[in-house]
Amino acid sequence: VLDAYDHRDRPVSLVHADDDRLRRLAVFDAVVNNADRKGGHVLVSGTGAVRGCDHGVSFAVEDKLRTVLWGWAGQPLPAPDVDDLRALTVRLGGDDVRVLEPLLTTAELDRLCWRLERLLRRGRHPRPTTDWHAIPWPAF
């Protein structure tokens, strides 16, 4: 994902597996605008399922995507993900949005829908922006 230097000016490399389970988690992070996806926030169950362990640094109105899962940045979204994003868009346009209304502000819900539309319009995994620290620190 990247080569950099740590706080002691030592070289470090950040890598992750090219694993479809991680890629789907990266799509989820883009949808919810996760601002803190560290390596230690990715759990693998005994059955091999990948789960994201998060603590609520998500759904901000401002673009704050910060993750260690940038390995697919700029790559096309696979058709199953596009289908899932479209289905979520439909659900949020209907009565299902009521489940989120007590949890998120109107602005956060609007921005969630905007992020979904942007992902579908671009059809690609997002790229890090230059005006935001795209990697959480520490990364693990």
mmCIF file of C-alpha atoms in Angstrom:
data_model
loop_
_atom_site.group_PDB
_atom_site.id
_atom_site.type_symbol
_atom_site.label_atom_id
_atom_site.label_comp_id
_atom_site.label_asym_id
_atom_site.label_seq_id
_atom_site.Cartn_x
_atom_site.Cartn_y
_atom_site.Cartn_z
ATOM 1 C CA VAL A 1 0.000 0.000 0.000
ATOM 2 C CA LEU A 2 2.806 2.390 0.838
ATOM 3 C CA ASP A 3 6.438 2.846 1.750
ATOM 4 C CA ALA A 4 7.150 5.527 4.333
ATOM 5 C CA TYR A 5 9.224 6.462 7.371
ATOM 6 C CA ASP A 6 8.155 6.110 10.984
ATOM 7 C CA HIS A 7 8.543 8.697 13.760
ATOM 8 C CA ARG A 8 12.203 7.657 14.171
ATOM 9 C CA ASP A 9 12.917 8.045 10.460
ATOM 10 C CA ARG A 10 13.085 4.264 9.921
ATOM 11 C CA PRO A 11 11.676 2.841 6.680
ATOM 12 C CA VAL A 12 8.340 1.022 6.959
ATOM 13 C CA SER A 13 6.106 -0.679 4.419
ATOM 14 C CA LEU A 14 2.371 -1.074 4.831
ATOM 15 C CA VAL A 15 0.935 -4.073 2.989
ATOM 16 C CA HIS A 16 -2.218 -6.150 3.082
ATOM 17 C CA ALA A 17 -3.412 -9.282 1.343
ATOM 18 C CA ASP A 18 -5.162 -9.031 -2.004
ATOM 19 C CA ASP A 19 -8.174 -10.703 -0.422
ATOM 20 C CA ASP A 20 -11.753 -10.197 -1.569
ATOM 21 C CA ARG A 21 -12.943 -10.133 2.052
ATOM 22 C CA LEU A 22 -10.634 -7.196 2.800
ATOM 23 C CA ARG A 23 -11.623 -5.469 -0.440
ATOM 24 C CA ARG A 24 -15.309 -5.637 0.543
ATOM 25 C CA LEU A 25 -14.402 -4.157 3.924
ATOM 26 C CA ALA A 26 -12.654 -1.326 2.072
ATOM 27 C CA VAL A 27 -15.901 -0.667 0.166
ATOM 28 C CA PHE A 28 -17.813 -0.639 3.456
ATOM 29 C CA ASP A 29 -15.308 1.847 4.881
ATOM 30 C CA ALA A 30 -15.792 4.121 1.868
ATOM 31 C CA VAL A 31 -19.568 4.030 2.334
ATOM 32 C CA VAL A 32 -19.497 4.850 6.054
ATOM 33 C CA ASN A 33 -16.521 7.235 5.760
ATOM 34 C CA ASN A 34 -14.510 5.282 8.331
ATOM 35 C CA ALA A 35 -11.828 7.533 9.756
ATOM 36 C CA ASP A 36 -9.892 4.892 11.663
ATOM 37 C CA ARG A 37 -9.460 1.504 9.906
ATOM 38 C CA LYS A 38 -6.280 0.194 11.476
ATOM 39 C CA GLY A 39 -4.822 -3.266 10.973
ATOM 40 C CA GLY A 40 -5.882 -4.252 14.475
ATOM 41 C CA HIS A 41 -9.470 -3.337 13.603
ATOM 42 C CA VAL A 42 -9.710 -6.235 11.151
ATOM 43 C CA LEU A 43 -10.676 -9.523 12.773
ATOM 44 C CA VAL A 44 -10.858 -13.006 11.269
ATOM 45 C CA SER A 45 -13.361 -15.373 12.858
ATOM 46 C CA GLY A 46 -12.826 -19.086 13.410
ATOM 47 C CA THR A 47 -14.825 -19.706 10.224
ATOM 48 C CA GLY A 48 -12.610 -17.380 8.179
ATOM 49 C CA ALA A 49 -15.075 -14.482 7.990
ATOM 50 C CA VAL A 50 -13.469 -11.044 8.074
ATOM 51 C CA ARG A 51 -15.062 -8.523 10.405
ATOM 52 C CA GLY A 52 -14.341 -4.885 11.018
ATOM 53 C CA CYS A 53 -14.161 -3.881 14.662
ATOM 54 C CA ASP A 54 -14.998 -0.210 14.901
ATOM 55 C CA HIS A 55 -15.717 2.323 17.580
ATOM 56 C CA GLY A 56 -17.834 4.911 15.831
ATOM 57 C CA VAL A 57 -15.359 7.153 13.989
ATOM 58 C CA SER A 58 -17.596 7.001 10.935
ATOM 59 C CA PHE A 59 -20.405 8.826 9.123
ATOM 60 C CA ALA A 60 -18.788 12.278 9.357
ATOM 61 C CA VAL A 61 -20.146 14.829 6.928
ATOM 62 C CA GLU A 62 -16.591 15.850 5.963
ATOM 63 C CA ASP A 63 -14.537 13.408 3.880
ATOM 64 C CA LYS A 64 -12.402 11.655 6.494
ATOM 65 C CA LEU A 65 -11.701 8.220 5.026
ATOM 66 C CA ARG A 66 -8.582 6.972 6.779
ATOM 67 C CA THR A 67 -7.680 3.317 6.338
ATOM 68 C CA VAL A 68 -4.890 0.808 5.898
ATOM 69 C CA LEU A 69 -6.924 -0.810 3.082
ATOM 70 C CA TRP A 70 -5.885 1.386 0.136
ATOM 71 C CA GLY A 71 -4.589 -1.514 -1.984
ATOM 72 C CA TRP A 72 -7.521 -1.240 -4.407
ATOM 73 C CA ALA A 73 -7.507 2.564 -4.717
ATOM 74 C CA GLY A 74 -8.664 3.570 -8.189
ATOM 75 C CA GLN A 75 -9.521 0.012 -9.258
ATOM 76 C CA PRO A 76 -12.976 -0.754 -10.678
ATOM 77 C CA LEU A 77 -15.608 -1.944 -8.234
ATOM 78 C CA PRO A 78 -16.579 -5.560 -8.985
ATOM 79 C CA ALA A 79 -20.135 -6.128 -10.211
ATOM 80 C CA PRO A 80 -21.332 -7.778 -6.958
ATOM 81 C CA ASP A 81 -20.256 -4.685 -5.006
ATOM 82 C CA VAL A 82 -21.986 -2.383 -7.472
ATOM 83 C CA ASP A 83 -25.140 -4.473 -7.077
ATOM 84 C CA ASP A 84 -24.890 -4.237 -3.282
ATOM 85 C CA LEU A 85 -24.350 -0.470 -3.422
ATOM 86 C CA ARG A 86 -27.373 -0.065 -5.697
ATOM 87 C CA ALA A 87 -29.495 -2.205 -3.363
ATOM 88 C CA LEU A 88 -28.393 -0.137 -0.372
ATOM 89 C CA THR A 89 -29.232 3.055 -2.238
ATOM 90 C CA VAL A 90 -32.750 1.744 -2.900
ATOM 91 C CA ARG A 91 -33.191 0.687 0.726
ATOM 92 C CA LEU A 92 -32.039 4.066 2.029
ATOM 93 C CA GLY A 93 -34.460 5.749 -0.365
ATOM 94 C CA GLY A 94 -37.329 3.820 1.228
ATOM 95 C CA ASP A 95 -38.555 3.005 4.695
ATOM 96 C CA ASP A 96 -35.316 1.298 5.764
ATOM 97 C CA VAL A 97 -33.713 4.703 6.327
ATOM 98 C CA ARG A 98 -35.872 5.044 9.455
ATOM 99 C CA VAL A 99 -33.594 2.573 11.229
ATOM 100 C CA LEU A 100 -30.707 5.044 10.886
ATOM 101 C CA GLU A 101 -32.629 8.245 11.612
ATOM 102 C CA PRO A 102 -32.302 7.998 15.417
ATOM 103 C CA LEU A 103 -28.583 7.299 15.092
ATOM 104 C CA LEU A 104 -27.416 9.822 12.487
ATOM 105 C CA THR A 105 -28.146 13.470 11.814
ATOM 106 C CA THR A 106 -29.950 14.516 8.655
ATOM 107 C CA ALA A 107 -26.652 15.889 7.315
ATOM 108 C CA GLU A 108 -24.881 12.575 8.002
ATOM 109 C CA LEU A 109 -27.647 10.618 6.251
ATOM 110 C CA ASP A 110 -27.541 12.982 3.276
ATOM 111 C CA ARG A 111 -23.772 12.605 3.023
ATOM 112 C CA LEU A 112 -24.063 8.811 3.298
ATOM 113 C CA CYS A 113 -26.376 8.819 0.274
ATOM 114 C CA TRP A 114 -24.022 11.215 -1.526
ATOM 115 C CA ARG A 115 -21.076 8.833 -0.936
ATOM 116 C CA LEU A 116 -23.099 5.910 -2.291
ATOM 117 C CA GLU A 117 -24.035 7.882 -5.403
ATOM 118 C CA ARG A 118 -20.414 8.980 -5.912
ATOM 119 C CA LEU A 119 -19.123 5.393 -5.618
ATOM 120 C CA LEU A 120 -21.714 4.207 -8.135
ATOM 121 C CA ARG A 121 -21.067 7.112 -10.519
ATOM 122 C CA ARG A 122 -17.294 6.603 -10.469
ATOM 123 C CA GLY A 123 -17.491 2.805 -10.340
ATOM 124 C CA ARG A 124 -14.082 2.668 -8.658
ATOM 125 C CA HIS A 125 -12.580 2.327 -5.226
ATOM 126 C CA PRO A 126 -11.797 5.800 -3.893
ATOM 127 C CA ARG A 127 -8.304 7.207 -3.843
ATOM 128 C CA PRO A 128 -6.835 9.012 -0.849
ATOM 129 C CA THR A 129 -7.252 12.761 -0.922
ATOM 130 C CA THR A 130 -4.227 14.986 -0.627
ATOM 131 C CA ASP A 131 -5.745 17.218 2.057
ATOM 132 C CA TRP A 132 -6.344 14.465 4.625
ATOM 133 C CA HIS A 133 -4.106 12.005 6.451
ATOM 134 C CA ALA A 134 -5.235 8.860 4.631
ATOM 135 C CA ILE A 135 -3.480 6.352 6.913
ATOM 136 C CA PRO A 136 -4.360 6.139 10.629
ATOM 137 C CA TRP A 137 -1.511 6.338 13.093
ATOM 138 C CA PRO A 138 -0.416 4.073 14.449
ATOM 139 C CA ALA A 139 -1.483 1.806 11.603
ATOM 140 C CA PHE A 140 -1.982 -1.213 13.902
#
